[in-house]
Amino acid sequence: QVQLVESGGGSVQSGGSLKLTCAASGNPYSSYCMGWFRQAPGKESEAVAAISSDGRTSYANSVKGRFTISQDNPRNTLWLQMNTLEPEDSANYYCAAAWPGPCTVEVGRLINSPYRGQGTQVIVSP
């Protein structure tokens, strides 16, 4: 079992920045794919960033160039730096960890993983 706890959400004006933090613990997950996905009311979940155990990153086109995912060693903490936020970024953001395998935002493994946090809300006002 992997436990994930997010923090750092909040309200910000368009163009502002937020940094989300995910504290990870539990069964060995050092080789897992880890990342963030978001879900806005009435919309499907969207994986926004993923990072592999060796540090390779993947981003959704909607956030590329604005969001940066990072992790410490030994992956106790995962971060998502979000810059130039837009109202369309408003959503609940979830930290997730998926079993070892392809680690990109396209494969949907983060969204479908049973290992996720409780979410942190991000609200971006115009």
Short mmCIF file of N, CA, C and O in Angstrom, two decimals:
data_model
loop_
_atom_site.label_atom_id
_atom_site.label_comp_id
_atom_site.label_asym_id
_atom_site.label_seq_id
_atom_site.Cartn_x
_atom_site.Cartn_y
_atom_site.Cartn_z
N GLN A 1 0.85 -1.19 0.00
CA GLN A 1 0.00 0.00 0.00
C GLN A 1 0.89 1.24 0.00
O GLN A 1 1.85 1.33 0.75
N VAL A 2 0.56 2.18 -0.85
CA VAL A 2 1.27 3.45 -0.94
C VAL A 2 0.34 4.56 -0.46
O VAL A 2 -0.81 4.64 -0.90
N GLN A 3 0.81 5.37 0.44
CA GLN A 3 0.03 6.50 0.94
C GLN A 3 0.56 7.79 0.33
O GLN A 3 1.78 8.02 0.31
N LEU A 4 -0.35 8.61 -0.14
CA LEU A 4 -0.01 9.86 -0.79
C LEU A 4 -0.86 10.97 -0.20
O LEU A 4 -2.08 10.83 -0.09
N VAL A 5 -0.22 12.07 0.19
CA VAL A 5 -0.93 13.19 0.79
C VAL A 5 -0.50 14.47 0.08
O VAL A 5 0.68 14.83 0.11
N GLU A 6 -1.46 15.14 -0.52
CA GLU A 6 -1.18 16.38 -1.25
C GLU A 6 -1.39 17.60 -0.35
O GLU A 6 -2.18 17.58 0.59
N SER A 7 -0.70 18.66 -0.71
CA SER A 7 -0.91 19.95 -0.06
C SER A 7 -0.48 21.04 -1.03
O SER A 7 0.15 20.75 -2.06
N GLY A 8 -0.84 22.27 -0.72
CA GLY A 8 -0.38 23.40 -1.52
C GLY A 8 -1.40 24.02 -2.43
O GLY A 8 -1.12 25.02 -3.09
N GLY A 9 -2.60 23.45 -2.50
CA GLY A 9 -3.62 24.06 -3.33
C GLY A 9 -4.10 25.38 -2.74
O GLY A 9 -3.76 25.75 -1.62
N GLY A 10 -4.91 26.07 -3.50
CA GLY A 10 -5.45 27.33 -3.02
C GLY A 10 -6.03 28.14 -4.15
O GLY A 10 -6.27 27.62 -5.25
N SER A 11 -6.27 29.39 -3.88
CA SER A 11 -6.84 30.31 -4.86
C SER A 11 -5.79 31.30 -5.31
O SER A 11 -5.02 31.81 -4.50
N VAL A 12 -5.77 31.56 -6.60
CA VAL A 12 -4.79 32.48 -7.17
C VAL A 12 -5.41 33.16 -8.37
O VAL A 12 -6.33 32.61 -9.00
N GLN A 13 -4.91 34.32 -8.69
CA GLN A 13 -5.39 35.02 -9.88
C GLN A 13 -4.68 34.51 -11.12
O GLN A 13 -3.58 33.95 -11.06
N SER A 14 -5.32 34.69 -12.23
CA SER A 14 -4.75 34.29 -13.52
C SER A 14 -3.36 34.90 -13.69
O SER A 14 -3.15 36.07 -13.39
N GLY A 15 -2.43 34.05 -14.12
CA GLY A 15 -1.05 34.48 -14.26
C GLY A 15 -0.19 34.18 -13.06
O GLY A 15 1.05 34.30 -13.12
N GLY A 16 -0.82 33.78 -11.97
CA GLY A 16 -0.10 33.48 -10.75
C GLY A 16 0.50 32.08 -10.74
O GLY A 16 0.42 31.34 -11.72
N SER A 17 1.10 31.74 -9.60
CA SER A 17 1.79 30.47 -9.45
C SER A 17 1.37 29.77 -8.16
O SER A 17 0.99 30.42 -7.19
N LEU A 18 1.44 28.46 -8.18
CA LEU A 18 1.25 27.63 -7.01
C LEU A 18 2.20 26.45 -7.10
O LEU A 18 2.55 26.02 -8.21
N LYS A 19 2.58 25.93 -5.95
CA LYS A 19 3.41 24.73 -5.92
C LYS A 19 2.72 23.69 -5.07
O LYS A 19 2.49 23.90 -3.87
N LEU A 20 2.39 22.57 -5.69
CA LEU A 20 1.76 21.47 -4.99
C LEU A 20 2.83 20.51 -4.49
O LEU A 20 3.85 20.28 -5.16
N THR A 21 2.57 19.92 -3.32
CA THR A 21 3.49 18.96 -2.72
C THR A 21 2.75 17.67 -2.44
O THR A 21 1.59 17.68 -2.03
N CYS A 22 3.41 16.56 -2.67
CA CYS A 22 2.85 15.24 -2.38
C CYS A 22 3.85 14.49 -1.52
O CYS A 22 4.99 14.25 -1.92
N ALA A 23 3.41 14.12 -0.33
CA ALA A 23 4.23 13.31 0.57
C ALA A 23 3.87 11.85 0.40
O ALA A 23 2.71 11.48 0.54
N ALA A 24 4.87 11.04 0.07
CA ALA A 24 4.65 9.62 -0.21
C ALA A 24 5.24 8.75 0.89
O ALA A 24 6.30 9.05 1.44
N SER A 25 4.56 7.65 1.17
CA SER A 25 5.06 6.70 2.15
C SER A 25 4.43 5.34 1.89
O SER A 25 3.50 5.22 1.09
N GLY A 26 4.92 4.31 2.57
CA GLY A 26 4.33 3.00 2.45
C GLY A 26 5.25 1.99 1.80
O GLY A 26 6.46 2.09 1.90
N ASN A 27 4.63 1.01 1.13
CA ASN A 27 5.38 -0.06 0.48
C ASN A 27 6.40 0.50 -0.50
O ASN A 27 6.19 1.58 -1.05
N PRO A 28 7.48 -0.21 -0.77
CA PRO A 28 8.47 0.30 -1.70
C PRO A 28 7.86 0.72 -3.02
O PRO A 28 7.19 -0.07 -3.69
N TYR A 29 8.03 1.94 -3.39
CA TYR A 29 7.46 2.48 -4.62
C TYR A 29 8.54 3.16 -5.44
O TYR A 29 8.23 3.95 -6.33
N SER A 30 9.79 2.88 -5.12
CA SER A 30 10.88 3.61 -5.77
C SER A 30 10.87 3.44 -7.28
O SER A 30 11.33 4.31 -8.01
N SER A 31 10.33 2.34 -7.79
CA SER A 31 10.32 2.11 -9.24
C SER A 31 8.98 2.47 -9.88
O SER A 31 8.80 2.27 -11.08
N TYR A 32 8.07 3.00 -9.10
CA TYR A 32 6.75 3.34 -9.64
C TYR A 32 6.82 4.57 -10.54
O TYR A 32 7.72 5.39 -10.43
N CYS A 33 5.85 4.67 -11.39
CA CYS A 33 5.60 5.91 -12.14
C CYS A 33 4.77 6.80 -11.21
O CYS A 33 3.76 6.36 -10.66
N MET A 34 5.19 8.04 -11.05
CA MET A 34 4.45 8.95 -10.17
C MET A 34 4.08 10.21 -10.93
O MET A 34 4.74 10.56 -11.93
N GLY A 35 3.04 10.85 -10.47
CA GLY A 35 2.65 12.05 -11.18
C GLY A 35 1.40 12.69 -10.61
O GLY A 35 0.98 12.39 -9.49
N TRP A 36 0.85 13.58 -11.42
CA TRP A 36 -0.33 14.35 -11.02
C TRP A 36 -1.39 14.28 -12.10
O TRP A 36 -1.09 14.34 -13.29
N PHE A 37 -2.63 14.16 -11.66
CA PHE A 37 -3.73 14.34 -12.58
C PHE A 37 -4.74 15.28 -11.94
O PHE A 37 -4.71 15.52 -10.74
N ARG A 38 -5.62 15.82 -12.74
CA ARG A 38 -6.61 16.77 -12.23
C ARG A 38 -7.99 16.44 -12.76
O ARG A 38 -8.14 15.79 -13.80
N GLN A 39 -8.97 16.87 -12.02
CA GLN A 39 -10.36 16.69 -12.44
C GLN A 39 -11.15 17.92 -12.06
O GLN A 39 -11.21 18.30 -10.89
N ALA A 40 -11.74 18.53 -13.05
CA ALA A 40 -12.61 19.67 -12.83
C ALA A 40 -14.05 19.19 -12.84
O ALA A 40 -14.37 18.17 -13.45
N PRO A 41 -14.95 19.88 -12.16
CA PRO A 41 -16.36 19.47 -12.12
C PRO A 41 -16.92 19.30 -13.52
O PRO A 41 -16.79 20.17 -14.37
N GLY A 42 -17.54 18.15 -13.74
CA GLY A 42 -18.17 17.89 -15.02
C GLY A 42 -17.23 17.53 -16.14
O GLY A 42 -17.66 17.36 -17.29
N LYS A 43 -15.95 17.39 -15.83
CA LYS A 43 -14.97 17.05 -16.87
C LYS A 43 -14.26 15.75 -16.53
O LYS A 43 -14.22 15.32 -15.38
N GLU A 44 -13.68 15.14 -17.55
CA GLU A 44 -12.91 13.92 -17.34
C GLU A 44 -11.58 14.25 -16.68
O GLU A 44 -11.05 15.36 -16.81
N SER A 45 -11.04 13.25 -16.01
CA SER A 45 -9.72 13.42 -15.41
C SER A 45 -8.67 13.59 -16.50
O SER A 45 -8.78 13.00 -17.59
N GLU A 46 -7.67 14.39 -16.20
CA GLU A 46 -6.58 14.64 -17.14
C GLU A 46 -5.25 14.48 -16.41
O GLU A 46 -5.00 15.18 -15.44
N ALA A 47 -4.42 13.58 -16.89
CA ALA A 47 -3.07 13.47 -16.35
C ALA A 47 -2.26 14.65 -16.85
O ALA A 47 -2.22 14.90 -18.06
N VAL A 48 -1.64 15.39 -15.96
CA VAL A 48 -0.93 16.59 -16.38
C VAL A 48 0.58 16.43 -16.37
O VAL A 48 1.27 17.08 -17.15
N ALA A 49 1.10 15.58 -15.49
CA ALA A 49 2.55 15.42 -15.43
C ALA A 49 2.90 14.08 -14.82
O ALA A 49 2.21 13.61 -13.92
N ALA A 50 3.95 13.48 -15.34
CA ALA A 50 4.41 12.19 -14.84
C ALA A 50 5.93 12.21 -14.76
O ALA A 50 6.60 12.91 -15.53
N ILE A 51 6.47 11.43 -13.82
CA ILE A 51 7.92 11.34 -13.68
C ILE A 51 8.28 9.90 -13.32
O ILE A 51 7.65 9.28 -12.46
N SER A 52 9.27 9.38 -14.01
CA SER A 52 9.69 8.01 -13.78
C SER A 52 10.73 7.97 -12.66
O SER A 52 11.20 9.00 -12.18
N SER A 53 11.08 6.76 -12.27
CA SER A 53 12.05 6.60 -11.19
C SER A 53 13.41 7.18 -11.55
O SER A 53 14.16 7.62 -10.67
N ASP A 54 13.72 7.22 -12.84
CA ASP A 54 15.01 7.78 -13.26
C ASP A 54 14.90 9.23 -13.70
O ASP A 54 15.84 9.77 -14.28
N GLY A 55 13.75 9.85 -13.41
CA GLY A 55 13.63 11.28 -13.61
C GLY A 55 13.11 11.75 -14.95
O GLY A 55 13.03 12.95 -15.21
N ARG A 56 12.73 10.82 -15.81
CA ARG A 56 12.16 11.25 -17.09
C ARG A 56 10.77 11.80 -16.86
O ARG A 56 9.99 11.24 -16.09
N THR A 57 10.45 12.90 -17.52
CA THR A 57 9.18 13.57 -17.31
C THR A 57 8.31 13.58 -18.56
O THR A 57 8.81 13.46 -19.69
N SER A 58 7.04 13.73 -18.32
CA SER A 58 6.05 13.78 -19.40
C SER A 58 4.98 14.77 -18.98
O SER A 58 4.57 14.78 -17.81
N TYR A 59 4.53 15.60 -19.93
CA TYR A 59 3.54 16.62 -19.62
C TYR A 59 2.40 16.60 -20.64
O TYR A 59 2.60 16.32 -21.82
N ALA A 60 1.22 16.96 -20.15
CA ALA A 60 0.11 17.17 -21.07
C ALA A 60 0.38 18.43 -21.87
O ALA A 60 1.00 19.38 -21.37
N ASN A 61 -0.08 18.46 -23.10
CA ASN A 61 0.12 19.64 -23.94
C ASN A 61 -0.46 20.90 -23.30
O ASN A 61 0.07 21.99 -23.50
N SER A 62 -1.52 20.72 -22.55
CA SER A 62 -2.21 21.87 -21.96
C SER A 62 -1.37 22.58 -20.89
O SER A 62 -1.64 23.74 -20.56
N VAL A 63 -0.36 21.91 -20.36
CA VAL A 63 0.44 22.51 -19.29
C VAL A 63 1.92 22.60 -19.65
O VAL A 63 2.71 23.17 -18.87
N LYS A 64 2.29 22.08 -20.79
CA LYS A 64 3.71 22.05 -21.17
C LYS A 64 4.26 23.47 -21.21
O LYS A 64 3.65 24.37 -21.78
N GLY A 65 5.42 23.65 -20.60
CA GLY A 65 6.03 24.96 -20.55
C GLY A 65 5.59 25.81 -19.38
O GLY A 65 6.20 26.85 -19.09
N ARG A 66 4.54 25.39 -18.70
CA ARG A 66 4.04 26.14 -17.54
C ARG A 66 4.19 25.36 -16.24
O ARG A 66 4.40 25.95 -15.18
N PHE A 67 4.04 24.05 -16.30
CA PHE A 67 4.12 23.19 -15.12
C PHE A 67 5.44 22.42 -15.13
O PHE A 67 5.93 22.03 -16.20
N THR A 68 5.97 22.18 -13.94
CA THR A 68 7.18 21.38 -13.80
C THR A 68 7.00 20.38 -12.67
O THR A 68 6.67 20.77 -11.55
N ILE A 69 7.24 19.13 -12.98
CA ILE A 69 7.17 18.07 -11.98
C ILE A 69 8.58 17.74 -11.53
O ILE A 69 9.52 17.73 -12.33
N SER A 70 8.72 17.48 -10.24
CA SER A 70 10.04 17.12 -9.71
C SER A 70 9.86 16.21 -8.50
O SER A 70 8.76 16.08 -7.97
N GLN A 71 10.95 15.61 -8.09
CA GLN A 71 10.91 14.69 -6.96
C GLN A 71 12.24 14.73 -6.24
O GLN A 71 13.26 15.10 -6.81
N ASP A 72 12.20 14.35 -4.97
CA ASP A 72 13.45 14.25 -4.25
C ASP A 72 13.95 12.81 -4.34
O ASP A 72 13.30 11.94 -4.91
N ASN A 73 15.11 12.58 -3.80
CA ASN A 73 15.67 11.24 -3.74
C ASN A 73 15.75 10.85 -2.26
O ASN A 73 16.49 11.50 -1.52
N PRO A 74 14.99 9.94 -1.77
CA PRO A 74 14.43 8.77 -2.46
C PRO A 74 12.93 8.83 -2.73
O PRO A 74 12.21 7.90 -2.40
N ARG A 75 12.47 9.88 -3.34
CA ARG A 75 11.08 9.97 -3.79
C ARG A 75 10.10 9.99 -2.64
O ARG A 75 8.98 9.48 -2.75
N ASN A 76 10.49 10.60 -1.53
CA ASN A 76 9.52 10.80 -0.46
C ASN A 76 8.59 11.95 -0.76
O ASN A 76 7.50 12.05 -0.17
N THR A 77 9.03 12.84 -1.63
CA THR A 77 8.25 14.03 -1.93
C THR A 77 8.21 14.27 -3.42
O THR A 77 9.23 14.14 -4.10
N LEU A 78 7.04 14.61 -3.88
CA LEU A 78 6.81 14.94 -5.28
C LEU A 78 6.25 16.36 -5.32
O LEU A 78 5.41 16.71 -4.48
N TRP A 79 6.69 17.15 -6.28
CA TRP A 79 6.20 18.51 -6.40
C TRP A 79 5.65 18.76 -7.80
O TRP A 79 6.05 18.12 -8.76
N LEU A 80 4.73 19.72 -7.85
CA LEU A 80 4.25 20.22 -9.13
C LEU A 80 4.26 21.74 -9.05
O LEU A 80 3.43 22.33 -8.37
N GLN A 81 5.23 22.35 -9.72
CA GLN A 81 5.30 23.80 -9.79
C GLN A 81 4.42 24.26 -10.95
O GLN A 81 4.64 23.83 -12.09
N MET A 82 3.46 25.10 -10.64
CA MET A 82 2.52 25.56 -11.65
C MET A 82 2.65 27.06 -11.82
O MET A 82 2.39 27.82 -10.87
N ASN A 83 3.07 27.48 -13.00
CA ASN A 83 3.25 28.89 -13.29
C ASN A 83 2.27 29.34 -14.36
O ASN A 83 1.70 28.52 -15.09
N THR A 84 2.11 30.64 -14.47
CA THR A 84 1.22 31.22 -15.48
C THR A 84 -0.13 30.51 -15.49
O THR A 84 -0.63 30.06 -16.52
N LEU A 85 -0.71 30.39 -14.33
CA LEU A 85 -1.97 29.66 -14.20
C LEU A 85 -3.10 30.39 -14.92
O LEU A 85 -3.15 31.63 -14.98
N GLU A 86 -4.00 29.59 -15.44
CA GLU A 86 -5.15 30.08 -16.19
C GLU A 86 -6.42 29.56 -15.52
O GLU A 86 -6.39 28.53 -14.84
N PRO A 87 -7.54 30.24 -15.70
CA PRO A 87 -8.79 29.73 -15.12
C PRO A 87 -9.09 28.28 -15.52
O PRO A 87 -9.67 27.54 -14.72
N GLU A 88 -8.65 27.89 -16.70
CA GLU A 88 -8.88 26.51 -17.15
C GLU A 88 -8.09 25.49 -16.34
O GLU A 88 -8.34 24.28 -16.44
N ASP A 89 -7.14 25.94 -15.55
CA ASP A 89 -6.38 25.04 -14.69
C ASP A 89 -7.10 24.73 -13.39
O ASP A 89 -6.65 23.89 -12.60
N SER A 90 -8.19 25.39 -13.13
CA SER A 90 -8.95 25.17 -11.90
C SER A 90 -9.46 23.73 -11.87
O SER A 90 -10.11 23.27 -12.82
N ALA A 91 -9.17 23.03 -10.78
CA ALA A 91 -9.56 21.61 -10.66
C ALA A 91 -9.09 21.09 -9.31
O ALA A 91 -8.36 21.77 -8.59
N ASN A 92 -9.51 19.89 -9.01
CA ASN A 92 -8.89 19.13 -7.92
C ASN A 92 -7.69 18.40 -8.49
O ASN A 92 -7.81 17.72 -9.51
N TYR A 93 -6.56 18.55 -7.84
CA TYR A 93 -5.32 17.93 -8.29
C TYR A 93 -4.97 16.76 -7.38
O TYR A 93 -4.99 16.89 -6.15
N TYR A 94 -4.66 15.64 -8.02
CA TYR A 94 -4.36 14.42 -7.29
C TYR A 94 -2.96 13.93 -7.60
O TYR A 94 -2.54 13.91 -8.76
N CYS A 95 -2.27 13.53 -6.56
CA CYS A 95 -1.00 12.85 -6.71
C CYS A 95 -1.30 11.36 -6.87
O CYS A 95 -2.19 10.84 -6.19
N ALA A 96 -0.58 10.69 -7.74
CA ALA A 96 -0.83 9.28 -7.97
C ALA A 96 0.47 8.53 -8.21
O ALA A 96 1.46 9.11 -8.66
N ALA A 97 0.43 7.25 -7.91
CA ALA A 97 1.58 6.38 -8.14
C ALA A 97 1.09 5.11 -8.83
O ALA A 97 0.13 4.48 -8.36
N ALA A 98 1.71 4.76 -9.93
CA ALA A 98 1.31 3.58 -10.69
C ALA A 98 2.45 2.57 -10.69
O ALA A 98 3.62 2.93 -10.66
N TRP A 99 2.06 1.30 -10.77
CA TRP A 99 3.06 0.23 -10.79
C TRP A 99 4.05 0.43 -11.93
O TRP A 99 3.74 1.09 -12.93
N PRO A 100 5.25 -0.13 -11.77
CA PRO A 100 6.27 0.07 -12.81
C PRO A 100 5.74 -0.28 -14.19
O PRO A 100 5.02 -1.26 -14.38
N GLY A 101 6.13 0.56 -15.14
CA GLY A 101 5.67 0.38 -16.52
C GLY A 101 5.82 1.69 -17.25
O GLY A 101 6.47 2.62 -16.76
N PRO A 102 5.22 1.80 -18.43
CA PRO A 102 5.30 3.06 -19.19
C PRO A 102 4.86 4.24 -18.34
O PRO A 102 3.83 4.17 -17.67
N CYS A 103 5.65 5.30 -18.37
CA CYS A 103 5.39 6.42 -17.47
C CYS A 103 5.24 7.70 -18.28
O CYS A 103 6.15 8.53 -18.31
N THR A 104 4.13 7.83 -18.94
CA THR A 104 3.81 9.07 -19.65
C THR A 104 2.38 9.45 -19.33
O THR A 104 1.59 8.62 -18.86
N VAL A 105 2.02 10.69 -19.60
CA VAL A 105 0.66 11.13 -19.30
C VAL A 105 -0.35 10.51 -20.27
O VAL A 105 -1.54 10.46 -19.99
N GLU A 106 0.13 10.00 -21.41
CA GLU A 106 -0.80 9.50 -22.43
C GLU A 106 -1.40 8.15 -22.10
O GLU A 106 -2.46 7.81 -22.58
N VAL A 107 -0.73 7.33 -21.29
CA VAL A 107 -1.19 5.95 -21.14
C VAL A 107 -2.27 5.78 -20.10
O VAL A 107 -2.83 4.70 -19.98
N GLY A 108 -2.56 6.81 -19.33
CA GLY A 108 -3.70 6.73 -18.41
C GLY A 108 -3.46 5.93 -17.15
O GLY A 108 -4.40 5.69 -16.40
N ARG A 109 -2.23 5.48 -16.93
CA ARG A 109 -1.98 4.62 -15.79
C ARG A 109 -2.10 5.36 -14.47
O ARG A 109 -2.49 4.78 -13.45
N LEU A 110 -1.78 6.64 -14.47
CA LEU A 110 -1.90 7.40 -13.23
C LEU A 110 -3.36 7.59 -12.84
O LEU A 110 -3.73 7.42 -11.68
N ILE A 111 -4.17 7.90 -13.81
CA ILE A 111 -5.59 8.14 -13.53
C ILE A 111 -6.26 6.86 -13.04
O ILE A 111 -7.12 6.90 -12.16
N ASN A 112 -5.86 5.74 -13.58
CA ASN A 112 -6.50 4.47 -13.25
C ASN A 112 -5.86 3.75 -12.06
O ASN A 112 -6.34 2.69 -11.65
N SER A 113 -4.79 4.30 -11.52
CA SER A 113 -4.10 3.64 -10.41
C SER A 113 -4.92 3.72 -9.13
O SER A 113 -5.57 4.73 -8.86
N PRO A 114 -4.88 2.67 -8.32
CA PRO A 114 -5.58 2.73 -7.03
C PRO A 114 -4.84 3.58 -5.99
O PRO A 114 -5.40 3.92 -4.96
N TYR A 115 -3.60 3.94 -6.30
CA TYR A 115 -2.80 4.70 -5.35
C TYR A 115 -2.88 6.19 -5.71
O TYR A 115 -2.27 6.66 -6.67
N ARG A 116 -3.65 6.90 -4.91
CA ARG A 116 -3.82 8.32 -5.14
C ARG A 116 -4.09 9.01 -3.83
O ARG A 116 -4.54 8.39 -2.87
N GLY A 117 -3.83 10.31 -3.78
CA GLY A 117 -4.13 11.06 -2.58
C GLY A 117 -5.57 11.51 -2.56
O GLY A 117 -6.37 11.16 -3.42
N GLN A 118 -5.87 12.33 -1.57
CA GLN A 118 -7.24 12.80 -1.40
C GLN A 118 -7.55 14.02 -2.27
O GLN A 118 -8.69 14.41 -2.42
N GLY A 119 -6.51 14.61 -2.83
CA GLY A 119 -6.70 15.74 -3.72
C GLY A 119 -6.55 17.07 -3.03
O GLY A 119 -6.75 17.20 -1.82
N THR A 120 -6.15 18.07 -3.79
CA THR A 120 -6.06 19.43 -3.29
C THR A 120 -6.64 20.35 -4.36
O THR A 120 -6.40 20.18 -5.55
N GLN A 121 -7.42 21.31 -3.92
CA GLN A 121 -8.17 22.13 -4.86
C GLN A 121 -7.36 23.34 -5.30
O GLN A 121 -6.74 24.03 -4.48
N VAL A 122 -7.41 23.60 -6.59
CA VAL A 122 -6.78 24.78 -7.17
C VAL A 122 -7.86 25.60 -7.86
O VAL A 122 -8.60 25.07 -8.69
N ILE A 123 -7.94 26.86 -7.49
CA ILE A 123 -8.92 27.76 -8.10
C ILE A 123 -8.16 28.94 -8.68
O ILE A 123 -7.42 29.63 -7.96
N VAL A 124 -8.35 29.18 -9.96
CA VAL A 124 -7.69 30.29 -10.64
C VAL A 124 -8.77 31.24 -11.13
O VAL A 124 -9.60 30.88 -11.95
N SER A 125 -8.74 32.45 -10.62
CA SER A 125 -9.74 33.43 -11.00
C SER A 125 -9.23 34.31 -12.13
O SER A 125 -8.02 34.54 -12.24
N PRO A 126 -10.13 34.79 -12.98
CA PRO A 126 -9.71 35.61 -14.14
C PRO A 126 -9.01 36.88 -13.71
O PRO A 126 -9.26 37.40 -12.63
#
